[in-house]
PDB file of C-alpha atoms in Angstrom:
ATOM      1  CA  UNK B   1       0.000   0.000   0.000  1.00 86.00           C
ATOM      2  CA  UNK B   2       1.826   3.342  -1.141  1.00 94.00           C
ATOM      3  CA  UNK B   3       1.058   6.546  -0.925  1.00 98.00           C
ATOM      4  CA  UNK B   4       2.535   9.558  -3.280  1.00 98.00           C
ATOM      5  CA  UNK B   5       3.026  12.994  -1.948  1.00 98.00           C
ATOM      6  CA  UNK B   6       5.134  15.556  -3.522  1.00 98.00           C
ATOM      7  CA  UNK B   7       5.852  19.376  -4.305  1.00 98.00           C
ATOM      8  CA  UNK B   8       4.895  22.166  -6.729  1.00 97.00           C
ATOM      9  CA  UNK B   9       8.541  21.324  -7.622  1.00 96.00           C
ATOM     10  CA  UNK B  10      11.939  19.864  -6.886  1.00 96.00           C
ATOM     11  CA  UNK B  11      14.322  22.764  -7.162  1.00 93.00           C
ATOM     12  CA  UNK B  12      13.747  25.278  -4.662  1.00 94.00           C
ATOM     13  CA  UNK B  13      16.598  27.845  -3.337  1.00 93.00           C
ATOM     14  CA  UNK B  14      15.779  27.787   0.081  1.00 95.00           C
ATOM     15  CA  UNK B  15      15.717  23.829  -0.040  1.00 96.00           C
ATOM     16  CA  UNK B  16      19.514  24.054  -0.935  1.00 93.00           C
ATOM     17  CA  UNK B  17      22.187  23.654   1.755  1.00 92.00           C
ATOM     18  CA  UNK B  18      18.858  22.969   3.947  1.00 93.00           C
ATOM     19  CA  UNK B  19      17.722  20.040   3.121  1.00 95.00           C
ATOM     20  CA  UNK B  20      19.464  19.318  -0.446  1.00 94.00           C
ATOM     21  CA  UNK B  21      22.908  18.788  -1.103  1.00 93.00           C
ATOM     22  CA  UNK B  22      24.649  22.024  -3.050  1.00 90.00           C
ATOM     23  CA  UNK B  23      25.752  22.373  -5.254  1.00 90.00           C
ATOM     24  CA  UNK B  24      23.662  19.719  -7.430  1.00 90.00           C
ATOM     25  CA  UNK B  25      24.257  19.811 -11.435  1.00 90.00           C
ATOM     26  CA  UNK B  26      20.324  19.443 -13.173  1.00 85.00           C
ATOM     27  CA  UNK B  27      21.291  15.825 -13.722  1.00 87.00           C
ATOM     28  CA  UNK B  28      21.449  15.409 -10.036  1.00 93.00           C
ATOM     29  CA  UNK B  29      18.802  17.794  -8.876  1.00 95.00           C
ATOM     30  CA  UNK B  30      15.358  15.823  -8.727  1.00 97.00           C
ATOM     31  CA  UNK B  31      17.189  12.674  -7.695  1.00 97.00           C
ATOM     32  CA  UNK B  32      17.824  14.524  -4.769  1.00 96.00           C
ATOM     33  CA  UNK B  33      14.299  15.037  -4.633  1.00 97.00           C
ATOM     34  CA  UNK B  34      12.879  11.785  -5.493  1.00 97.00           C
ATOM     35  CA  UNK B  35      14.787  10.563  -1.632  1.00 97.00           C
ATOM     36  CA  UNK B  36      12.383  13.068  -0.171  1.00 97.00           C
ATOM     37  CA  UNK B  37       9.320  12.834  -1.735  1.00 98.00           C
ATOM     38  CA  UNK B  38       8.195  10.151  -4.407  1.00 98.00           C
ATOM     39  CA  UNK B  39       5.422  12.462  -6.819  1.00 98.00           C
ATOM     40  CA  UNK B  40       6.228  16.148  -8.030  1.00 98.00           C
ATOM     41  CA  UNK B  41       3.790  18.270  -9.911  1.00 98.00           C
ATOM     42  CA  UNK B  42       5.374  18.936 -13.375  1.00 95.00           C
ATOM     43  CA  UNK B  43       4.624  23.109 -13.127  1.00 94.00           C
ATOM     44  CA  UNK B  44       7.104  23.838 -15.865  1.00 95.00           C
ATOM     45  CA  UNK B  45       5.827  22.244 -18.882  1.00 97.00           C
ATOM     46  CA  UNK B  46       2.919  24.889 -18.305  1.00 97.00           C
ATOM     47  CA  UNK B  47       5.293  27.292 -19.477  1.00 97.00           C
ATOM     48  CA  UNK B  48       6.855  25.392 -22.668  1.00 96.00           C
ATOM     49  CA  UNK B  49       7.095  22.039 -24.002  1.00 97.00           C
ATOM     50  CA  UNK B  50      10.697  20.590 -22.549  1.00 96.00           C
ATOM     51  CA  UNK B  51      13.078  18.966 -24.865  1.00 96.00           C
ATOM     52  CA  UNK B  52      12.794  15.078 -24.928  1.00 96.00           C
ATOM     53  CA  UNK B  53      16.392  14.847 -24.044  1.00 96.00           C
ATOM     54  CA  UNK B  54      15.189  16.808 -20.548  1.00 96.00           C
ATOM     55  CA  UNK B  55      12.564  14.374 -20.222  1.00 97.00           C
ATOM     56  CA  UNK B  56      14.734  11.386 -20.568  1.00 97.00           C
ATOM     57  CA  UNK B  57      17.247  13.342 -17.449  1.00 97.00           C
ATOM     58  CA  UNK B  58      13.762  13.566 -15.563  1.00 97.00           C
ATOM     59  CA  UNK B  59      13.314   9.280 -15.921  1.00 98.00           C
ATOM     60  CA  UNK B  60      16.630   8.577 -15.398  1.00 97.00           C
ATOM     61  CA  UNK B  61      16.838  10.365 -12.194  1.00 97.00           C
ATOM     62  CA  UNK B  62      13.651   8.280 -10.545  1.00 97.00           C
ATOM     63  CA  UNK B  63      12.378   4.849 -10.294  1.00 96.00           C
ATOM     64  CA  UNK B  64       9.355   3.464 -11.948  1.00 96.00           C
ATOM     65  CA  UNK B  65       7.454   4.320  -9.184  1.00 96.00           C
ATOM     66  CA  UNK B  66       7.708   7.973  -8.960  1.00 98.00           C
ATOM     67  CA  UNK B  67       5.007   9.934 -10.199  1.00 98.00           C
ATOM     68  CA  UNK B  68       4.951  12.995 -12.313  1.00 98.00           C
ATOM     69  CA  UNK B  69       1.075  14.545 -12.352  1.00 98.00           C
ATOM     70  CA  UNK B  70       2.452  16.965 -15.905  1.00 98.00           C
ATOM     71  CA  UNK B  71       0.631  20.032 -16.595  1.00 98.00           C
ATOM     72  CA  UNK B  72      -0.155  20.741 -20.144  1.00 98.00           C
ATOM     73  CA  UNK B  73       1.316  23.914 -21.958  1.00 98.00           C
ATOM     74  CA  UNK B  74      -0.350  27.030 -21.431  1.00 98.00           C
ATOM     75  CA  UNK B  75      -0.266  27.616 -25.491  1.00 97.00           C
ATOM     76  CA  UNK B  76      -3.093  24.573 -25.543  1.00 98.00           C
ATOM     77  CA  UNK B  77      -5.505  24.949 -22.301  1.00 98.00           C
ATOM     78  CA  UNK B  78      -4.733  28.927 -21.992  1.00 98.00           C
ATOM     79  CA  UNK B  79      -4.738  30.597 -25.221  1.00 97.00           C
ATOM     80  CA  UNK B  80      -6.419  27.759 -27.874  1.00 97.00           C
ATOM     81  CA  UNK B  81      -8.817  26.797 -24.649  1.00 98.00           C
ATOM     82  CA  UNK B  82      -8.015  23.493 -25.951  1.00 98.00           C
ATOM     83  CA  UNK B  83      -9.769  23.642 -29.745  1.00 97.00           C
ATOM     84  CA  UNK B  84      -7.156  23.632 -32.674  1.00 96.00           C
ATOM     85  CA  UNK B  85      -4.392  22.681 -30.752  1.00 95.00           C
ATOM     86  CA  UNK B  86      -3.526  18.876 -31.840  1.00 95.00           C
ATOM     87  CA  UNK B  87      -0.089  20.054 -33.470  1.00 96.00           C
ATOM     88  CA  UNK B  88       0.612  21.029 -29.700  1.00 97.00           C
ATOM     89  CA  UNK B  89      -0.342  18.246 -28.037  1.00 97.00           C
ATOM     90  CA  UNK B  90       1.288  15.750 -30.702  1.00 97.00           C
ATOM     91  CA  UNK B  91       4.865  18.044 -29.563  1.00 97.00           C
ATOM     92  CA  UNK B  92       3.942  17.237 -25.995  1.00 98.00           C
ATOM     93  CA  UNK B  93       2.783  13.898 -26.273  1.00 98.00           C
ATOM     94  CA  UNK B  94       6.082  13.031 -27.876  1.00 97.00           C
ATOM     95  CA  UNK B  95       8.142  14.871 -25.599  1.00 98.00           C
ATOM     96  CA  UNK B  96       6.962  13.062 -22.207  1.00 98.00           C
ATOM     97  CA  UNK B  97       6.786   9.779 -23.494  1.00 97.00           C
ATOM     98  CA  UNK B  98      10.368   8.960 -21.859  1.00 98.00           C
ATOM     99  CA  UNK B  99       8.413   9.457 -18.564  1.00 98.00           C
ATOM    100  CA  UNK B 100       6.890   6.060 -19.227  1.00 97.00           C
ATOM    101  CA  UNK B 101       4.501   4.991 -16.230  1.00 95.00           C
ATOM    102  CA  UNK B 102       6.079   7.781 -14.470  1.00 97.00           C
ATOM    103  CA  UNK B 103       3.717  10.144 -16.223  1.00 98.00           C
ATOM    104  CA  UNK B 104       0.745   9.062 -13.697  1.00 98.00           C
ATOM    105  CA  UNK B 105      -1.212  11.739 -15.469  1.00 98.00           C
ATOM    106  CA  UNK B 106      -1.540  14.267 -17.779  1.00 98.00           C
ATOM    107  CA  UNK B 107      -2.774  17.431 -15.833  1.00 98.00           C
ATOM    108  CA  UNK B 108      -5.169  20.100 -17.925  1.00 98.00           C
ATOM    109  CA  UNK B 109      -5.261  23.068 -15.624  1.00 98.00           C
ATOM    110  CA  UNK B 110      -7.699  25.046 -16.966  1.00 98.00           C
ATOM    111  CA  UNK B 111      -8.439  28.998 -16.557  1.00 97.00           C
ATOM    112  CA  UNK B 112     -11.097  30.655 -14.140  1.00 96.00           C
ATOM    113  CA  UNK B 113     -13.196  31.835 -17.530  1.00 97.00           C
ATOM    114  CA  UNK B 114     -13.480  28.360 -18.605  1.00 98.00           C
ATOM    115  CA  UNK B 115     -17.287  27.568 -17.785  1.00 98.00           C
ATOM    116  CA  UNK B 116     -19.856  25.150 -17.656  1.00 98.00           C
ATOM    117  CA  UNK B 117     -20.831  26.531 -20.764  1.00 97.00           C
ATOM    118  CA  UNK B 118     -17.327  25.253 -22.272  1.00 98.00           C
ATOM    119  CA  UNK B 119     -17.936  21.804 -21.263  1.00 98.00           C
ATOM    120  CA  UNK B 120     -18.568  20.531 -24.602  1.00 98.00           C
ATOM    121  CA  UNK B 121     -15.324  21.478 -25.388  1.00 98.00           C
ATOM    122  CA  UNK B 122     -13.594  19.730 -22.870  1.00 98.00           C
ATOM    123  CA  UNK B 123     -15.360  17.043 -23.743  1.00 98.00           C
ATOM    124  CA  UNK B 124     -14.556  16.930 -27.573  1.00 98.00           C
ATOM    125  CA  UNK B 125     -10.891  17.203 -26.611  1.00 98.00           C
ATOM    126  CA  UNK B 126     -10.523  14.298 -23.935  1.00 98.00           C
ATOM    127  CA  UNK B 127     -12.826  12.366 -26.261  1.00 96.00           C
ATOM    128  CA  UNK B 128      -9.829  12.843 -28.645  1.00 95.00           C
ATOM    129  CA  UNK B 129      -7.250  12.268 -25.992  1.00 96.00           C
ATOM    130  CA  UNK B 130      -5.351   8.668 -26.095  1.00 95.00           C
ATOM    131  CA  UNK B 131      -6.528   6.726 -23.589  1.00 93.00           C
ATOM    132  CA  UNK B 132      -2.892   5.949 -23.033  1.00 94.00           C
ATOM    133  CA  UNK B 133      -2.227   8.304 -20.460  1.00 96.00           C
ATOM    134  CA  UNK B 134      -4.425   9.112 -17.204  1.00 97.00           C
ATOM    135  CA  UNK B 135      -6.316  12.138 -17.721  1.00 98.00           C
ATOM    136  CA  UNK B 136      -6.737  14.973 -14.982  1.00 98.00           C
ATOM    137  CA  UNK B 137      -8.206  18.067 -15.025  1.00 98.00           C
ATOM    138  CA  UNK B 138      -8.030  21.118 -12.548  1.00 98.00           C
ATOM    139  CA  UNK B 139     -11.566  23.657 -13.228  1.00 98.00           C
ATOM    140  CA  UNK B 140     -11.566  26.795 -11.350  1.00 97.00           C
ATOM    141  CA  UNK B 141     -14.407  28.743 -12.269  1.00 97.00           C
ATOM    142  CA  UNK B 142     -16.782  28.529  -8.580  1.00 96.00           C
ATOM    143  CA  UNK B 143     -19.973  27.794 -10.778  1.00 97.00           C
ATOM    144  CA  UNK B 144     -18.183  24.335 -10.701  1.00 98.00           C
ATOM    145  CA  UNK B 145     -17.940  24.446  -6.801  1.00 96.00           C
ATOM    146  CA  UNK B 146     -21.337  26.190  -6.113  1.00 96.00           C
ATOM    147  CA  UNK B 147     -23.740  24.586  -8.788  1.00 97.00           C
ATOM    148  CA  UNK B 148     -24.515  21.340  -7.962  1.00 96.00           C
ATOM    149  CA  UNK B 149     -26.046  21.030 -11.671  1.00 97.00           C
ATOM    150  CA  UNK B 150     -22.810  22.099 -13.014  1.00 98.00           C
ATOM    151  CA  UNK B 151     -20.582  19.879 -10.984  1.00 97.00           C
ATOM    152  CA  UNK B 152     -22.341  17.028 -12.432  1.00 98.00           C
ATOM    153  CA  UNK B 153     -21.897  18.002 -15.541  1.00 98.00           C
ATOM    154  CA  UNK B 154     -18.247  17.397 -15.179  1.00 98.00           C
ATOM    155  CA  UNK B 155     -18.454  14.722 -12.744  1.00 98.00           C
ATOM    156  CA  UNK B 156     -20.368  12.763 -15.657  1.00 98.00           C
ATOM    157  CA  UNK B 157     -17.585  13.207 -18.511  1.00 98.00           C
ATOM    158  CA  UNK B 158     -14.587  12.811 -16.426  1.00 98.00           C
ATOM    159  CA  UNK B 159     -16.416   9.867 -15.427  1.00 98.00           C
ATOM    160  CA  UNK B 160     -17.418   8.944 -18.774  1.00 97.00           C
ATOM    161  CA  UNK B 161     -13.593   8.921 -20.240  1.00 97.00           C
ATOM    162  CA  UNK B 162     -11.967   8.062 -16.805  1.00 97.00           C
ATOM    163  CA  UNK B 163     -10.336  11.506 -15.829  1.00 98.00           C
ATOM    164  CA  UNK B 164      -9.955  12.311 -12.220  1.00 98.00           C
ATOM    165  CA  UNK B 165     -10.943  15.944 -11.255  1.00 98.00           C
ATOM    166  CA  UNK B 166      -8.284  17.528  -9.095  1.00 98.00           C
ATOM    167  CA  UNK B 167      -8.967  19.427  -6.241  1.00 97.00           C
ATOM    168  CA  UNK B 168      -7.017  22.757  -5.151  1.00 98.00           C
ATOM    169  CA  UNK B 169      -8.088  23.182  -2.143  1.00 98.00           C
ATOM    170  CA  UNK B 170      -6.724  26.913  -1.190  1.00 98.00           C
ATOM    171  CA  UNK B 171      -9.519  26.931   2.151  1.00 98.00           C
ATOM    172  CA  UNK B 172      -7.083  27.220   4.730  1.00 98.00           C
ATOM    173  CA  UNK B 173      -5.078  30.155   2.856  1.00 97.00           C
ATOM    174  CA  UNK B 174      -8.216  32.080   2.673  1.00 98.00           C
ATOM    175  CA  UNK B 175      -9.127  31.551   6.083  1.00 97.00           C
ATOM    176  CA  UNK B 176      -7.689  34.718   7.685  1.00 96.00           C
ATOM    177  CA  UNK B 177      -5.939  37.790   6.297  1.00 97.00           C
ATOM    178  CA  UNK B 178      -2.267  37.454   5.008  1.00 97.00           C
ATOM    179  CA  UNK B 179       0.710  37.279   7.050  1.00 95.00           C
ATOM    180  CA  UNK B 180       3.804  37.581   4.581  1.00 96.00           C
ATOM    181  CA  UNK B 181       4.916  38.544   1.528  1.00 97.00           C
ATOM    182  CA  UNK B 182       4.548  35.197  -0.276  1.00 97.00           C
ATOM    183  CA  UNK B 183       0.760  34.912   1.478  1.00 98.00           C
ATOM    184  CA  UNK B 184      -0.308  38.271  -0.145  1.00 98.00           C
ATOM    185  CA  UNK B 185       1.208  36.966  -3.282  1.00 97.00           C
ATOM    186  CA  UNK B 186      -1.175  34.333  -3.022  1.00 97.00           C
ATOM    187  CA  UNK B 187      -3.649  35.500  -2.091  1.00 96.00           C
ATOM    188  CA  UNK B 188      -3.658  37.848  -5.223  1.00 96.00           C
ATOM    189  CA  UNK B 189      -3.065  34.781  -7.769  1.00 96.00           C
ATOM    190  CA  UNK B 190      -4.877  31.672  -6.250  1.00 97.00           C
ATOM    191  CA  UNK B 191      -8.220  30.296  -6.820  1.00 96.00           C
ATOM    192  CA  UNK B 192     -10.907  31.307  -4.071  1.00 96.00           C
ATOM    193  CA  UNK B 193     -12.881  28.234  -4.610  1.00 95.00           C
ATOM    194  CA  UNK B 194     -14.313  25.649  -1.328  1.00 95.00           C
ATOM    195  CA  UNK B 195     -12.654  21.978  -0.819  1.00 96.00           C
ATOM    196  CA  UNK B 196     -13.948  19.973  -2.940  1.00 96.00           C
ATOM    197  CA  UNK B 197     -12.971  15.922  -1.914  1.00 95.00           C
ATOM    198  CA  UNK B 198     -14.776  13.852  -3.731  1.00 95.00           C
ATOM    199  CA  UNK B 199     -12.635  10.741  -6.177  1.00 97.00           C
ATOM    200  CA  UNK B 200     -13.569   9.790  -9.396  1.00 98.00           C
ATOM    201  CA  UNK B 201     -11.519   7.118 -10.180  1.00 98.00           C
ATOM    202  CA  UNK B 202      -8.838   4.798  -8.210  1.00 97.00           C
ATOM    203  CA  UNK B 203      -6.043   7.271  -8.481  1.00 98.00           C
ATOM    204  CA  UNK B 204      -7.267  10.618  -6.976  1.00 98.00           C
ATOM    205  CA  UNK B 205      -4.800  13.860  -6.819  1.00 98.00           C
ATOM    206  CA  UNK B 206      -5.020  16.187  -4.408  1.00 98.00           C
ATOM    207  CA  UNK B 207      -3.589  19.936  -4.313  1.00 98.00           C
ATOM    208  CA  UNK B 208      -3.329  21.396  -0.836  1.00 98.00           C
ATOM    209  CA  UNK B 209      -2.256  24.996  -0.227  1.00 98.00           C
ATOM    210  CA  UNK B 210      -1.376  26.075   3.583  1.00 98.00           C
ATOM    211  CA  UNK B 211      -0.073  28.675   5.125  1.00 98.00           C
ATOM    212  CA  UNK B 212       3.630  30.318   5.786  1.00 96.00           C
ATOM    213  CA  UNK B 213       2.672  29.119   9.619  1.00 96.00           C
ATOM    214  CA  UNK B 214       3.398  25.408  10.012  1.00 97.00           C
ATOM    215  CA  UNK B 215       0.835  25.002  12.383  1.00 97.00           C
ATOM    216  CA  UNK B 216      -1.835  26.681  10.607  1.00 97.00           C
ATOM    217  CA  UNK B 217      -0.772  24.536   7.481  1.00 98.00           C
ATOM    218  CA  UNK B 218      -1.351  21.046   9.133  1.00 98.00           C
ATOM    219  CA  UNK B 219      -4.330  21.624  11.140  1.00 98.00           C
ATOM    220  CA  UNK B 220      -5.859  23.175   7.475  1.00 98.00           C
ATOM    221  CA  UNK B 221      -4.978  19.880   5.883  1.00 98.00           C
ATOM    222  CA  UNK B 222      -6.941  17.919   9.126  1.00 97.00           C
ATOM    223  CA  UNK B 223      -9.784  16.586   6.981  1.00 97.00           C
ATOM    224  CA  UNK B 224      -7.534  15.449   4.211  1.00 98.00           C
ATOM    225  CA  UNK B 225      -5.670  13.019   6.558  1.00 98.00           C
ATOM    226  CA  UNK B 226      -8.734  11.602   7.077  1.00 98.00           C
ATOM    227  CA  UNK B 227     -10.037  11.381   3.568  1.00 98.00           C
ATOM    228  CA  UNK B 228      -6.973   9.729   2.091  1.00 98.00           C
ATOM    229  CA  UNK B 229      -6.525   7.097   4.555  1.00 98.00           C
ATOM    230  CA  UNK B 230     -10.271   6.172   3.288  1.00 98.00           C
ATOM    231  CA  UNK B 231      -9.010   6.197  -0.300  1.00 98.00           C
ATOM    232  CA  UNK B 232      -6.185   3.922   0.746  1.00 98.00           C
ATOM    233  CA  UNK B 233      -9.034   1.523   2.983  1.00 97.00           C
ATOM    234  CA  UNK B 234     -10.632   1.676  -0.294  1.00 97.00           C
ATOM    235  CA  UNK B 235      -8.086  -0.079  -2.120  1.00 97.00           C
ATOM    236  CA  UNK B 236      -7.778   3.737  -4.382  1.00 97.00           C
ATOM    237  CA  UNK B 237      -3.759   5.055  -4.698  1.00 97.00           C
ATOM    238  CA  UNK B 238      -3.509   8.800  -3.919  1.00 98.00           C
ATOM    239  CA  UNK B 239      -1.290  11.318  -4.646  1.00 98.00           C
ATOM    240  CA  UNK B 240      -0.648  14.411  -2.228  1.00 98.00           C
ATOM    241  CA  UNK B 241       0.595  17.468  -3.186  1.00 98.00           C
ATOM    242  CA  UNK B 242       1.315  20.096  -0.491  1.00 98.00           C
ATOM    243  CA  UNK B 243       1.628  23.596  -0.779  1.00 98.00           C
ATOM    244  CA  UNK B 244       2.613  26.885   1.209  1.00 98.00           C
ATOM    245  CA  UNK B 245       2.629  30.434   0.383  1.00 98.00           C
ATOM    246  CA  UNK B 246       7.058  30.110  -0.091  1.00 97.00           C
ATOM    247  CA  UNK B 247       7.318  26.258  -0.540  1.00 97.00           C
ATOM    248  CA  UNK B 248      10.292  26.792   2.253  1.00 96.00           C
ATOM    249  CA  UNK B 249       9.199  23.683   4.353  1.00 96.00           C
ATOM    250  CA  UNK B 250       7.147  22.067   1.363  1.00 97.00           C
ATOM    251  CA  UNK B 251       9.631  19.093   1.551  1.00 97.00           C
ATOM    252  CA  UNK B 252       9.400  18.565   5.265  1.00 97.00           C
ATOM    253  CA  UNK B 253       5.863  19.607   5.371  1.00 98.00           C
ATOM    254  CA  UNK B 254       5.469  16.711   2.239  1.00 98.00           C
ATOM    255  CA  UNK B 255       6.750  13.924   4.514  1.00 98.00           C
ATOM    256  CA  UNK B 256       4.918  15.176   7.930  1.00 98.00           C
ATOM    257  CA  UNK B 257       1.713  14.468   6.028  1.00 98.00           C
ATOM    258  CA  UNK B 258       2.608  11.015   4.738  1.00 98.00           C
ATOM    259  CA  UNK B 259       3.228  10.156   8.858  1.00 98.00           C
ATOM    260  CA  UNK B 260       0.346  11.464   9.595  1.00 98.00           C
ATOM    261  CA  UNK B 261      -1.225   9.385   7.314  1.00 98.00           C
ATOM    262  CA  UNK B 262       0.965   6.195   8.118  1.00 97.00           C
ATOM    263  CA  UNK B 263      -0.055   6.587  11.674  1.00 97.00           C
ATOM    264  CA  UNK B 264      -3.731   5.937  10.851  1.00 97.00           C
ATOM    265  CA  UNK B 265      -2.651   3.417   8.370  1.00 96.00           C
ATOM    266  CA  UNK B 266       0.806   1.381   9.630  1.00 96.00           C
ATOM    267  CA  UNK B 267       0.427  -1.008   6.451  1.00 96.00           C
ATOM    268  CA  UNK B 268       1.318   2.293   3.882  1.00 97.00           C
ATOM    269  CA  UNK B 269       4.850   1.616   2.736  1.00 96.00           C
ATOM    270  CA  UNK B 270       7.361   4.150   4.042  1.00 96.00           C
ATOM    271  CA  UNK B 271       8.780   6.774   1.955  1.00 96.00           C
ATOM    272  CA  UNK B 272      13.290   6.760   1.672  1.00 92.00           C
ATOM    273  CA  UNK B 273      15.269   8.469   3.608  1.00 92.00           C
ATOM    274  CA  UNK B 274      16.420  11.568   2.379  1.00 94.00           C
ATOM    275  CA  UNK B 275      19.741  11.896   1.036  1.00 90.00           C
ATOM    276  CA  UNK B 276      21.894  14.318   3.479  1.00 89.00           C
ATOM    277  CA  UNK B 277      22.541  17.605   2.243  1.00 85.00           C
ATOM    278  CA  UNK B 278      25.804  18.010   3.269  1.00 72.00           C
ATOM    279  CA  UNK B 279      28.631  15.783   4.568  1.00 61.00           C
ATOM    280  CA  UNK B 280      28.537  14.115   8.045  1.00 48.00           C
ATOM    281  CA  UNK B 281      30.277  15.822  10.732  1.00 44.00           C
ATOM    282  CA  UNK B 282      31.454  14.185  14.038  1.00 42.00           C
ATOM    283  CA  UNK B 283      29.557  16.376  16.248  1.00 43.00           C
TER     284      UNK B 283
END
């Protein structure tokens, strides 16, 4: 029985020195990683389609086991809103297929205009999709969150083609007033949308945004604990993602959720121990 949790990403600054070795070369960097966490959200392909020969560094630096949950470029779910857009996906396709099983699924984040009304094309396009890959998609537009009509809409073609629906669950950021820099950041960019925990399929994903206050961040994610060691009762496998305003204690705050977790559920397979991230000393 495993369960995945992971980052928004596996090269941080303030991780380095901390709790990753540094210097690391790129070929080194997410192996590092991977002995801290054993899923990452792939947050950079948003931004452009990475070079196969990347893609192949990625594989090579996890096991078969590690998950990446890959967002789609921005050029096909932002600006062609997913119509017109198969050259793109074809350049995408063929650039993650090194991941092999690693790519646990394909991640269409989609943008807070996107509507009920647009459903039919989200459903022509995963209609389309190859069934190859795990689908996922992320909806942020509340009509989605606060029409129960709506949410069924979606609920019934994800269902239909066997896409999960992802969750970003930003409650326990919106809870209070910000208290940093990086909070009021967020709070300026992230979705204002209420938890949503429901699993469509056998491999839910979860995205779980706390605070810059430890404390505040794991009593936020309280009902999550709780909901994915159901899942795991269930016989589903889960992946975790876990989120703060920096990301500074992302990696530790990563692995304090999986305990949590493994004390409710001893049987869940533990995660490695991190690599050290600098050299032993004597005292």
């Amino acid at each position: 029985m495993r369960l995945h949790v992971g980052c928004a990403m596996w090269a941080h600054a303030p991780w380095q020195g901390r709790l990753l070795p540094h210097p690391l070369s790129p070929q080194e960097r997410l192996r590092a990683y991977a002995s801290w966490c054993n899923a990452v959200e792939g947050n950079t392909t948003f931004y452009a389609t990475p070079s196969r020969d990347t893609v192949e560094s990625w594989a090579a630096q996890t096991g078969p086991d590690f998950r990446f949950v890959v967002k789609l470029p921005k050029t096909i779910t932002h600006e062609r809103r997913l119509t017109g857009a198969d050259e793109e996906l074809r350049a995408f396709l063929t650039a993650v297929e090194p991941l092999g099983s690693r790519a646990h699924a394909l991640w269409i984040q989609l943008p807070g205009s996107f509507a009920p009304s647009d459903l039919a094309t989200l459903a022509a396009f995963l209609r389309r999709a190859p069934r190859s890959y795990r689908w996922a998609v992320e909806v942020r537009h509340r009509a989605f969150f606060e029409d129960a009509r709506s949410a069924g809409w979606l609920e019934r073609l994800l269902t239909e083609v066997g896409a999960e629906w992802i969750p970003f669950d930003t409650v326990t950021m919106f809870q209070s007033p910000p208290a940093s820099d990086a909070e009021r950041d967020a709070w300026t960019k992230k979705p204002r949308v209420p938890r949503r925990s429901a699993a469509l399929t056998d491999r839910p994903i979860v995205r779980y945004l706390g605070r810059d206050d430890t404390e505040r961040t794991v009593e936020g994610w309280r009902p999550w604990v709780g909901r994915v060691a159901e899942w795991l009762r269930e016989g589903r496998s889960p992946t975790v993602f876990i989120h703060t305003p920096d990301n500074a204690g992302a990696l530790t705050l990563a692995r304090r959720f999986h305990d949590e977790v493994r004390e409710r559920m001893p049987e869940v397979e533990p995660l490695p121990e991190p690599v050290p991230a600098g050299p032993p000393t004597l005292f």
